[in-house]
């Protein structure tokens, strides 16, 4: 797989897409109300202190509310939540169509996800065309179920065994 010519942006994006990831919806309370965005760039960082990270794209119209907020929640989506996950890719204000409740600090918390991490913003770092948002986990919940997976531009499921 040795190349002589440089790779294109499309080739790099397609290569990145070969890595299957889980799907999250990140929510926050913005000045205009609850806001959400789908992200597959999520990772656990540390148990002590409890930290997670995710990476919003600078080109997103929802970039500023998520990089300037004091608190947010990351929701790990289940296999049955393809429609919700896909909808948050396109628009951020879907809460009138969802089951959710607000945390004590107003952070919107989606019901029925596989796991949820309610976080205080710990740090935001520059990362090229994205930002790295580190969150200190204030609360974590989870349930059993099959995860929603994203690979090569498509949502799918995970088959074990």
mmCIF file with all atom_site columns, C-alpha atoms in Angstrom, residues 1-158:
data_model
loop_
_atom_site.group_PDB
_atom_site.id
_atom_site.type_symbol
_atom_site.label_atom_id
_atom_site.label_alt_id
_atom_site.label_comp_id
_atom_site.label_asym_id
_atom_site.label_entity_id
_atom_site.label_seq_id
_atom_site.pdbx_PDB_ins_code
_atom_site.Cartn_x
_atom_site.Cartn_y
_atom_site.Cartn_z
_atom_site.occupancy
_atom_site.B_iso_or_equiv
_atom_site.pdbx_formal_charge
_atom_site.auth_seq_id
_atom_site.auth_comp_id
_atom_site.auth_asym_id
_atom_site.auth_atom_id
_atom_site.pdbx_PDB_model_num
ATOM 1   C CA . UNK A 1 1   ? 0.000   0.000  0.000  1.00 0.00 ? 1   UNK A CA 1
ATOM 2   C CA . UNK A 1 2   ? 2.870   2.402  -0.698 1.00 0.00 ? 2   UNK A CA 1
ATOM 3   C CA . UNK A 1 3   ? 1.801   5.543  -2.587 1.00 0.00 ? 3   UNK A CA 1
ATOM 4   C CA . UNK A 1 4   ? 3.859   8.023  -4.509 1.00 0.00 ? 4   UNK A CA 1
ATOM 5   C CA . UNK A 1 5   ? 1.251   10.784 -4.917 1.00 0.00 ? 5   UNK A CA 1
ATOM 6   C CA . UNK A 1 6   ? -0.505  12.664 -2.078 1.00 0.00 ? 6   UNK A CA 1
ATOM 7   C CA . UNK A 1 7   ? -3.947  11.537 -0.984 1.00 0.00 ? 7   UNK A CA 1
ATOM 8   C CA . UNK A 1 8   ? -7.045  13.613 -1.637 1.00 0.00 ? 8   UNK A CA 1
ATOM 9   C CA . UNK A 1 9   ? -9.452  14.873 1.007  1.00 0.00 ? 9   UNK A CA 1
ATOM 10  C CA . UNK A 1 10  ? -12.016 12.339 -0.299 1.00 0.00 ? 10  UNK A CA 1
ATOM 11  C CA . UNK A 1 11  ? -9.532  9.463  -0.007 1.00 0.00 ? 11  UNK A CA 1
ATOM 12  C CA . UNK A 1 12  ? -8.692  10.471 3.562  1.00 0.00 ? 12  UNK A CA 1
ATOM 13  C CA . UNK A 1 13  ? -12.375 10.748 4.483  1.00 0.00 ? 13  UNK A CA 1
ATOM 14  C CA . UNK A 1 14  ? -13.095 7.335  2.916  1.00 0.00 ? 14  UNK A CA 1
ATOM 15  C CA . UNK A 1 15  ? -10.162 5.785  4.807  1.00 0.00 ? 15  UNK A CA 1
ATOM 16  C CA . UNK A 1 16  ? -11.393 7.290  8.100  1.00 0.00 ? 16  UNK A CA 1
ATOM 17  C CA . UNK A 1 17  ? -14.848 5.879  7.285  1.00 0.00 ? 17  UNK A CA 1
ATOM 18  C CA . UNK A 1 18  ? -13.544 2.316  7.363  1.00 0.00 ? 18  UNK A CA 1
ATOM 19  C CA . UNK A 1 19  ? -13.354 2.573  11.151 1.00 0.00 ? 19  UNK A CA 1
ATOM 20  C CA . UNK A 1 20  ? -16.693 1.570  12.691 1.00 0.00 ? 20  UNK A CA 1
ATOM 21  C CA . UNK A 1 21  ? -17.711 3.721  15.641 1.00 0.00 ? 21  UNK A CA 1
ATOM 22  C CA . UNK A 1 22  ? -20.559 4.019  18.039 1.00 0.00 ? 22  UNK A CA 1
ATOM 23  C CA . UNK A 1 23  ? -23.072 6.824  17.630 1.00 0.00 ? 23  UNK A CA 1
ATOM 24  C CA . UNK A 1 24  ? -23.743 9.554  20.182 1.00 0.00 ? 24  UNK A CA 1
ATOM 25  C CA . UNK A 1 25  ? -26.090 12.486 20.418 1.00 0.00 ? 25  UNK A CA 1
ATOM 26  C CA . UNK A 1 26  ? -24.661 15.373 22.420 1.00 0.00 ? 26  UNK A CA 1
ATOM 27  C CA . UNK A 1 27  ? -27.084 17.831 24.008 1.00 0.00 ? 27  UNK A CA 1
ATOM 28  C CA . UNK A 1 28  ? -26.782 21.157 25.791 1.00 0.00 ? 28  UNK A CA 1
ATOM 29  C CA . UNK A 1 29  ? -28.985 24.012 26.889 1.00 0.00 ? 29  UNK A CA 1
ATOM 30  C CA . UNK A 1 30  ? -28.284 26.894 24.497 1.00 0.00 ? 30  UNK A CA 1
ATOM 31  C CA . UNK A 1 31  ? -29.503 30.498 24.820 1.00 0.00 ? 31  UNK A CA 1
ATOM 32  C CA . UNK A 1 32  ? -32.376 29.565 22.469 1.00 0.00 ? 32  UNK A CA 1
ATOM 33  C CA . UNK A 1 33  ? -33.313 26.310 24.255 1.00 0.00 ? 33  UNK A CA 1
ATOM 34  C CA . UNK A 1 34  ? -32.328 22.624 24.141 1.00 0.00 ? 34  UNK A CA 1
ATOM 35  C CA . UNK A 1 35  ? -29.886 21.765 21.350 1.00 0.00 ? 35  UNK A CA 1
ATOM 36  C CA . UNK A 1 36  ? -28.532 18.443 20.065 1.00 0.00 ? 36  UNK A CA 1
ATOM 37  C CA . UNK A 1 37  ? -26.016 17.148 17.549 1.00 0.00 ? 37  UNK A CA 1
ATOM 38  C CA . UNK A 1 38  ? -24.991 13.671 16.393 1.00 0.00 ? 38  UNK A CA 1
ATOM 39  C CA . UNK A 1 39  ? -21.327 12.810 16.826 1.00 0.00 ? 39  UNK A CA 1
ATOM 40  C CA . UNK A 1 40  ? -19.294 9.665  16.347 1.00 0.00 ? 40  UNK A CA 1
ATOM 41  C CA . UNK A 1 41  ? -16.115 11.221 17.735 1.00 0.00 ? 41  UNK A CA 1
ATOM 42  C CA . UNK A 1 42  ? -16.395 10.209 21.380 1.00 0.00 ? 42  UNK A CA 1
ATOM 43  C CA . UNK A 1 43  ? -13.930 8.590  23.764 1.00 0.00 ? 43  UNK A CA 1
ATOM 44  C CA . UNK A 1 44  ? -13.504 7.843  27.419 1.00 0.00 ? 44  UNK A CA 1
ATOM 45  C CA . UNK A 1 45  ? -10.391 9.612  28.703 1.00 0.00 ? 45  UNK A CA 1
ATOM 46  C CA . UNK A 1 46  ? -9.926  9.022  32.429 1.00 0.00 ? 46  UNK A CA 1
ATOM 47  C CA . UNK A 1 47  ? -11.542 7.330  35.415 1.00 0.00 ? 47  UNK A CA 1
ATOM 48  C CA . UNK A 1 48  ? -9.826  9.607  37.952 1.00 0.00 ? 48  UNK A CA 1
ATOM 49  C CA . UNK A 1 49  ? -10.922 12.266 37.381 1.00 0.00 ? 49  UNK A CA 1
ATOM 50  C CA . UNK A 1 50  ? -13.835 10.973 35.286 1.00 0.00 ? 50  UNK A CA 1
ATOM 51  C CA . UNK A 1 51  ? -13.326 12.558 31.847 1.00 0.00 ? 51  UNK A CA 1
ATOM 52  C CA . UNK A 1 52  ? -14.745 11.990 28.357 1.00 0.00 ? 52  UNK A CA 1
ATOM 53  C CA . UNK A 1 53  ? -14.196 13.827 25.079 1.00 0.00 ? 53  UNK A CA 1
ATOM 54  C CA . UNK A 1 54  ? -15.954 14.530 21.822 1.00 0.00 ? 54  UNK A CA 1
ATOM 55  C CA . UNK A 1 55  ? -15.115 16.638 18.772 1.00 0.00 ? 55  UNK A CA 1
ATOM 56  C CA . UNK A 1 56  ? -17.588 19.087 17.201 1.00 0.00 ? 56  UNK A CA 1
ATOM 57  C CA . UNK A 1 57  ? -16.796 20.342 13.696 1.00 0.00 ? 57  UNK A CA 1
ATOM 58  C CA . UNK A 1 58  ? -15.988 24.037 13.286 1.00 0.00 ? 58  UNK A CA 1
ATOM 59  C CA . UNK A 1 59  ? -18.123 24.112 10.141 1.00 0.00 ? 59  UNK A CA 1
ATOM 60  C CA . UNK A 1 60  ? -21.258 23.196 12.080 1.00 0.00 ? 60  UNK A CA 1
ATOM 61  C CA . UNK A 1 61  ? -23.781 25.942 12.797 1.00 0.00 ? 61  UNK A CA 1
ATOM 62  C CA . UNK A 1 62  ? -24.001 24.362 16.275 1.00 0.00 ? 62  UNK A CA 1
ATOM 63  C CA . UNK A 1 63  ? -20.246 24.634 16.995 1.00 0.00 ? 63  UNK A CA 1
ATOM 64  C CA . UNK A 1 64  ? -20.360 27.736 19.231 1.00 0.00 ? 64  UNK A CA 1
ATOM 65  C CA . UNK A 1 65  ? -23.139 26.606 21.589 1.00 0.00 ? 65  UNK A CA 1
ATOM 66  C CA . UNK A 1 66  ? -21.298 23.332 22.254 1.00 0.00 ? 66  UNK A CA 1
ATOM 67  C CA . UNK A 1 67  ? -17.837 24.831 22.704 1.00 0.00 ? 67  UNK A CA 1
ATOM 68  C CA . UNK A 1 68  ? -19.097 27.685 24.888 1.00 0.00 ? 68  UNK A CA 1
ATOM 69  C CA . UNK A 1 69  ? -21.513 25.764 27.142 1.00 0.00 ? 69  UNK A CA 1
ATOM 70  C CA . UNK A 1 70  ? -20.911 25.023 30.808 1.00 0.00 ? 70  UNK A CA 1
ATOM 71  C CA . UNK A 1 71  ? -22.577 21.589 30.713 1.00 0.00 ? 71  UNK A CA 1
ATOM 72  C CA . UNK A 1 72  ? -23.597 18.968 28.168 1.00 0.00 ? 72  UNK A CA 1
ATOM 73  C CA . UNK A 1 73  ? -24.698 15.341 27.972 1.00 0.00 ? 73  UNK A CA 1
ATOM 74  C CA . UNK A 1 74  ? -23.374 12.593 25.708 1.00 0.00 ? 74  UNK A CA 1
ATOM 75  C CA . UNK A 1 75  ? -25.909 9.881  24.874 1.00 0.00 ? 75  UNK A CA 1
ATOM 76  C CA . UNK A 1 76  ? -24.737 6.509  23.510 1.00 0.00 ? 76  UNK A CA 1
ATOM 77  C CA . UNK A 1 77  ? -27.425 5.528  21.050 1.00 0.00 ? 77  UNK A CA 1
ATOM 78  C CA . UNK A 1 78  ? -29.005 2.100  20.693 1.00 0.00 ? 78  UNK A CA 1
ATOM 79  C CA . UNK A 1 79  ? -29.673 0.142  17.498 1.00 0.00 ? 79  UNK A CA 1
ATOM 80  C CA . UNK A 1 80  ? -33.327 1.248  17.474 1.00 0.00 ? 80  UNK A CA 1
ATOM 81  C CA . UNK A 1 81  ? -32.385 4.948  17.520 1.00 0.00 ? 81  UNK A CA 1
ATOM 82  C CA . UNK A 1 82  ? -31.277 5.351  13.910 1.00 0.00 ? 82  UNK A CA 1
ATOM 83  C CA . UNK A 1 83  ? -34.031 7.850  13.102 1.00 0.00 ? 83  UNK A CA 1
ATOM 84  C CA . UNK A 1 84  ? -33.254 10.095 16.077 1.00 0.00 ? 84  UNK A CA 1
ATOM 85  C CA . UNK A 1 85  ? -29.506 9.932  15.408 1.00 0.00 ? 85  UNK A CA 1
ATOM 86  C CA . UNK A 1 86  ? -29.978 10.746 11.730 1.00 0.00 ? 86  UNK A CA 1
ATOM 87  C CA . UNK A 1 87  ? -32.318 13.632 12.499 1.00 0.00 ? 87  UNK A CA 1
ATOM 88  C CA . UNK A 1 88  ? -29.785 15.298 14.840 1.00 0.00 ? 88  UNK A CA 1
ATOM 89  C CA . UNK A 1 89  ? -27.245 15.243 11.993 1.00 0.00 ? 89  UNK A CA 1
ATOM 90  C CA . UNK A 1 90  ? -29.475 17.655 10.077 1.00 0.00 ? 90  UNK A CA 1
ATOM 91  C CA . UNK A 1 91  ? -31.102 19.789 12.777 1.00 0.00 ? 91  UNK A CA 1
ATOM 92  C CA . UNK A 1 92  ? -30.559 20.518 16.439 1.00 0.00 ? 92  UNK A CA 1
ATOM 93  C CA . UNK A 1 93  ? -34.035 21.359 17.727 1.00 0.00 ? 93  UNK A CA 1
ATOM 94  C CA . UNK A 1 94  ? -35.991 18.095 17.775 1.00 0.00 ? 94  UNK A CA 1
ATOM 95  C CA . UNK A 1 95  ? -36.966 18.000 21.418 1.00 0.00 ? 95  UNK A CA 1
ATOM 96  C CA . UNK A 1 96  ? -40.693 18.440 20.824 1.00 0.00 ? 96  UNK A CA 1
ATOM 97  C CA . UNK A 1 97  ? -40.581 15.006 19.090 1.00 0.00 ? 97  UNK A CA 1
ATOM 98  C CA . UNK A 1 98  ? -38.590 13.167 21.771 1.00 0.00 ? 98  UNK A CA 1
ATOM 99  C CA . UNK A 1 99  ? -38.901 11.799 25.275 1.00 0.00 ? 99  UNK A CA 1
ATOM 100 C CA . UNK A 1 100 ? -36.451 13.758 27.406 1.00 0.00 ? 100 UNK A CA 1
ATOM 101 C CA . UNK A 1 101 ? -36.122 15.592 30.676 1.00 0.00 ? 101 UNK A CA 1
ATOM 102 C CA . UNK A 1 102 ? -33.861 18.312 32.017 1.00 0.00 ? 102 UNK A CA 1
ATOM 103 C CA . UNK A 1 103 ? -31.094 17.811 34.560 1.00 0.00 ? 103 UNK A CA 1
ATOM 104 C CA . UNK A 1 104 ? -31.043 20.170 37.555 1.00 0.00 ? 104 UNK A CA 1
ATOM 105 C CA . UNK A 1 105 ? -28.721 22.504 35.591 1.00 0.00 ? 105 UNK A CA 1
ATOM 106 C CA . UNK A 1 106 ? -31.068 22.486 32.565 1.00 0.00 ? 106 UNK A CA 1
ATOM 107 C CA . UNK A 1 107 ? -29.016 20.106 30.397 1.00 0.00 ? 107 UNK A CA 1
ATOM 108 C CA . UNK A 1 108 ? -31.417 18.137 28.160 1.00 0.00 ? 108 UNK A CA 1
ATOM 109 C CA . UNK A 1 109 ? -31.221 14.390 28.869 1.00 0.00 ? 109 UNK A CA 1
ATOM 110 C CA . UNK A 1 110 ? -32.629 12.006 26.262 1.00 0.00 ? 110 UNK A CA 1
ATOM 111 C CA . UNK A 1 111 ? -34.576 9.018  27.582 1.00 0.00 ? 111 UNK A CA 1
ATOM 112 C CA . UNK A 1 112 ? -33.950 5.409  26.541 1.00 0.00 ? 112 UNK A CA 1
ATOM 113 C CA . UNK A 1 113 ? -30.364 5.684  25.273 1.00 0.00 ? 113 UNK A CA 1
ATOM 114 C CA . UNK A 1 114 ? -27.851 2.891  26.040 1.00 0.00 ? 114 UNK A CA 1
ATOM 115 C CA . UNK A 1 115 ? -25.700 5.135  28.210 1.00 0.00 ? 115 UNK A CA 1
ATOM 116 C CA . UNK A 1 116 ? -25.618 8.770  29.193 1.00 0.00 ? 116 UNK A CA 1
ATOM 117 C CA . UNK A 1 117 ? -22.845 10.957 30.566 1.00 0.00 ? 117 UNK A CA 1
ATOM 118 C CA . UNK A 1 118 ? -23.907 14.287 32.080 1.00 0.00 ? 118 UNK A CA 1
ATOM 119 C CA . UNK A 1 119 ? -20.804 16.484 32.030 1.00 0.00 ? 119 UNK A CA 1
ATOM 120 C CA . UNK A 1 120 ? -19.432 19.840 33.061 1.00 0.00 ? 120 UNK A CA 1
ATOM 121 C CA . UNK A 1 121 ? -17.165 21.340 30.418 1.00 0.00 ? 121 UNK A CA 1
ATOM 122 C CA . UNK A 1 122 ? -13.606 20.751 31.639 1.00 0.00 ? 122 UNK A CA 1
ATOM 123 C CA . UNK A 1 123 ? -11.603 22.170 28.695 1.00 0.00 ? 123 UNK A CA 1
ATOM 124 C CA . UNK A 1 124 ? -11.883 22.990 24.993 1.00 0.00 ? 124 UNK A CA 1
ATOM 125 C CA . UNK A 1 125 ? -8.824  22.604 22.741 1.00 0.00 ? 125 UNK A CA 1
ATOM 126 C CA . UNK A 1 126 ? -8.187  23.521 19.114 1.00 0.00 ? 126 UNK A CA 1
ATOM 127 C CA . UNK A 1 127 ? -7.999  20.507 16.801 1.00 0.00 ? 127 UNK A CA 1
ATOM 128 C CA . UNK A 1 128 ? -7.824  21.783 13.215 1.00 0.00 ? 128 UNK A CA 1
ATOM 129 C CA . UNK A 1 129 ? -11.290 21.799 11.675 1.00 0.00 ? 129 UNK A CA 1
ATOM 130 C CA . UNK A 1 130 ? -12.718 20.460 14.953 1.00 0.00 ? 130 UNK A CA 1
ATOM 131 C CA . UNK A 1 131 ? -12.402 21.240 18.668 1.00 0.00 ? 131 UNK A CA 1
ATOM 132 C CA . UNK A 1 132 ? -11.703 18.728 21.412 1.00 0.00 ? 132 UNK A CA 1
ATOM 133 C CA . UNK A 1 133 ? -14.279 19.180 24.159 1.00 0.00 ? 133 UNK A CA 1
ATOM 134 C CA . UNK A 1 134 ? -13.309 17.503 27.430 1.00 0.00 ? 134 UNK A CA 1
ATOM 135 C CA . UNK A 1 135 ? -16.098 16.904 29.889 1.00 0.00 ? 135 UNK A CA 1
ATOM 136 C CA . UNK A 1 136 ? -15.886 16.020 33.567 1.00 0.00 ? 136 UNK A CA 1
ATOM 137 C CA . UNK A 1 137 ? -18.541 13.374 34.159 1.00 0.00 ? 137 UNK A CA 1
ATOM 138 C CA . UNK A 1 138 ? -21.037 14.464 36.808 1.00 0.00 ? 138 UNK A CA 1
ATOM 139 C CA . UNK A 1 139 ? -23.350 11.469 36.388 1.00 0.00 ? 139 UNK A CA 1
ATOM 140 C CA . UNK A 1 140 ? -23.386 8.284  34.304 1.00 0.00 ? 140 UNK A CA 1
ATOM 141 C CA . UNK A 1 141 ? -26.202 5.840  33.587 1.00 0.00 ? 141 UNK A CA 1
ATOM 142 C CA . UNK A 1 142 ? -26.502 2.795  31.334 1.00 0.00 ? 142 UNK A CA 1
ATOM 143 C CA . UNK A 1 143 ? -28.794 -0.072 30.327 1.00 0.00 ? 143 UNK A CA 1
ATOM 144 C CA . UNK A 1 144 ? -28.444 -3.293 28.360 1.00 0.00 ? 144 UNK A CA 1
ATOM 145 C CA . UNK A 1 145 ? -29.030 -3.284 24.607 1.00 0.00 ? 145 UNK A CA 1
ATOM 146 C CA . UNK A 1 146 ? -27.486 -3.402 21.167 1.00 0.00 ? 146 UNK A CA 1
ATOM 147 C CA . UNK A 1 147 ? -25.490 -0.334 20.056 1.00 0.00 ? 147 UNK A CA 1
ATOM 148 C CA . UNK A 1 148 ? -26.011 1.797  16.983 1.00 0.00 ? 148 UNK A CA 1
ATOM 149 C CA . UNK A 1 149 ? -22.888 1.710  14.797 1.00 0.00 ? 149 UNK A CA 1
ATOM 150 C CA . UNK A 1 150 ? -21.653 4.071  12.071 1.00 0.00 ? 150 UNK A CA 1
ATOM 151 C CA . UNK A 1 151 ? -19.280 3.001  9.287  1.00 0.00 ? 151 UNK A CA 1
ATOM 152 C CA . UNK A 1 152 ? -18.622 4.231  5.738  1.00 0.00 ? 152 UNK A CA 1
ATOM 153 C CA . UNK A 1 153 ? -21.344 6.870  5.983  1.00 0.00 ? 153 UNK A CA 1
ATOM 154 C CA . UNK A 1 154 ? -24.076 4.472  7.132  1.00 0.00 ? 154 UNK A CA 1
ATOM 155 C CA . UNK A 1 155 ? -25.805 3.559  10.380 1.00 0.00 ? 155 UNK A CA 1
ATOM 156 C CA . UNK A 1 156 ? -26.006 -0.123 11.218 1.00 0.00 ? 156 UNK A CA 1
ATOM 157 C CA . UNK A 1 157 ? -26.066 -2.681 13.975 1.00 0.00 ? 157 UNK A CA 1
ATOM 158 C CA . UNK A 1 158 ? -23.582 -4.915 15.682 1.00 0.00 ? 158 UNK A CA 1
#
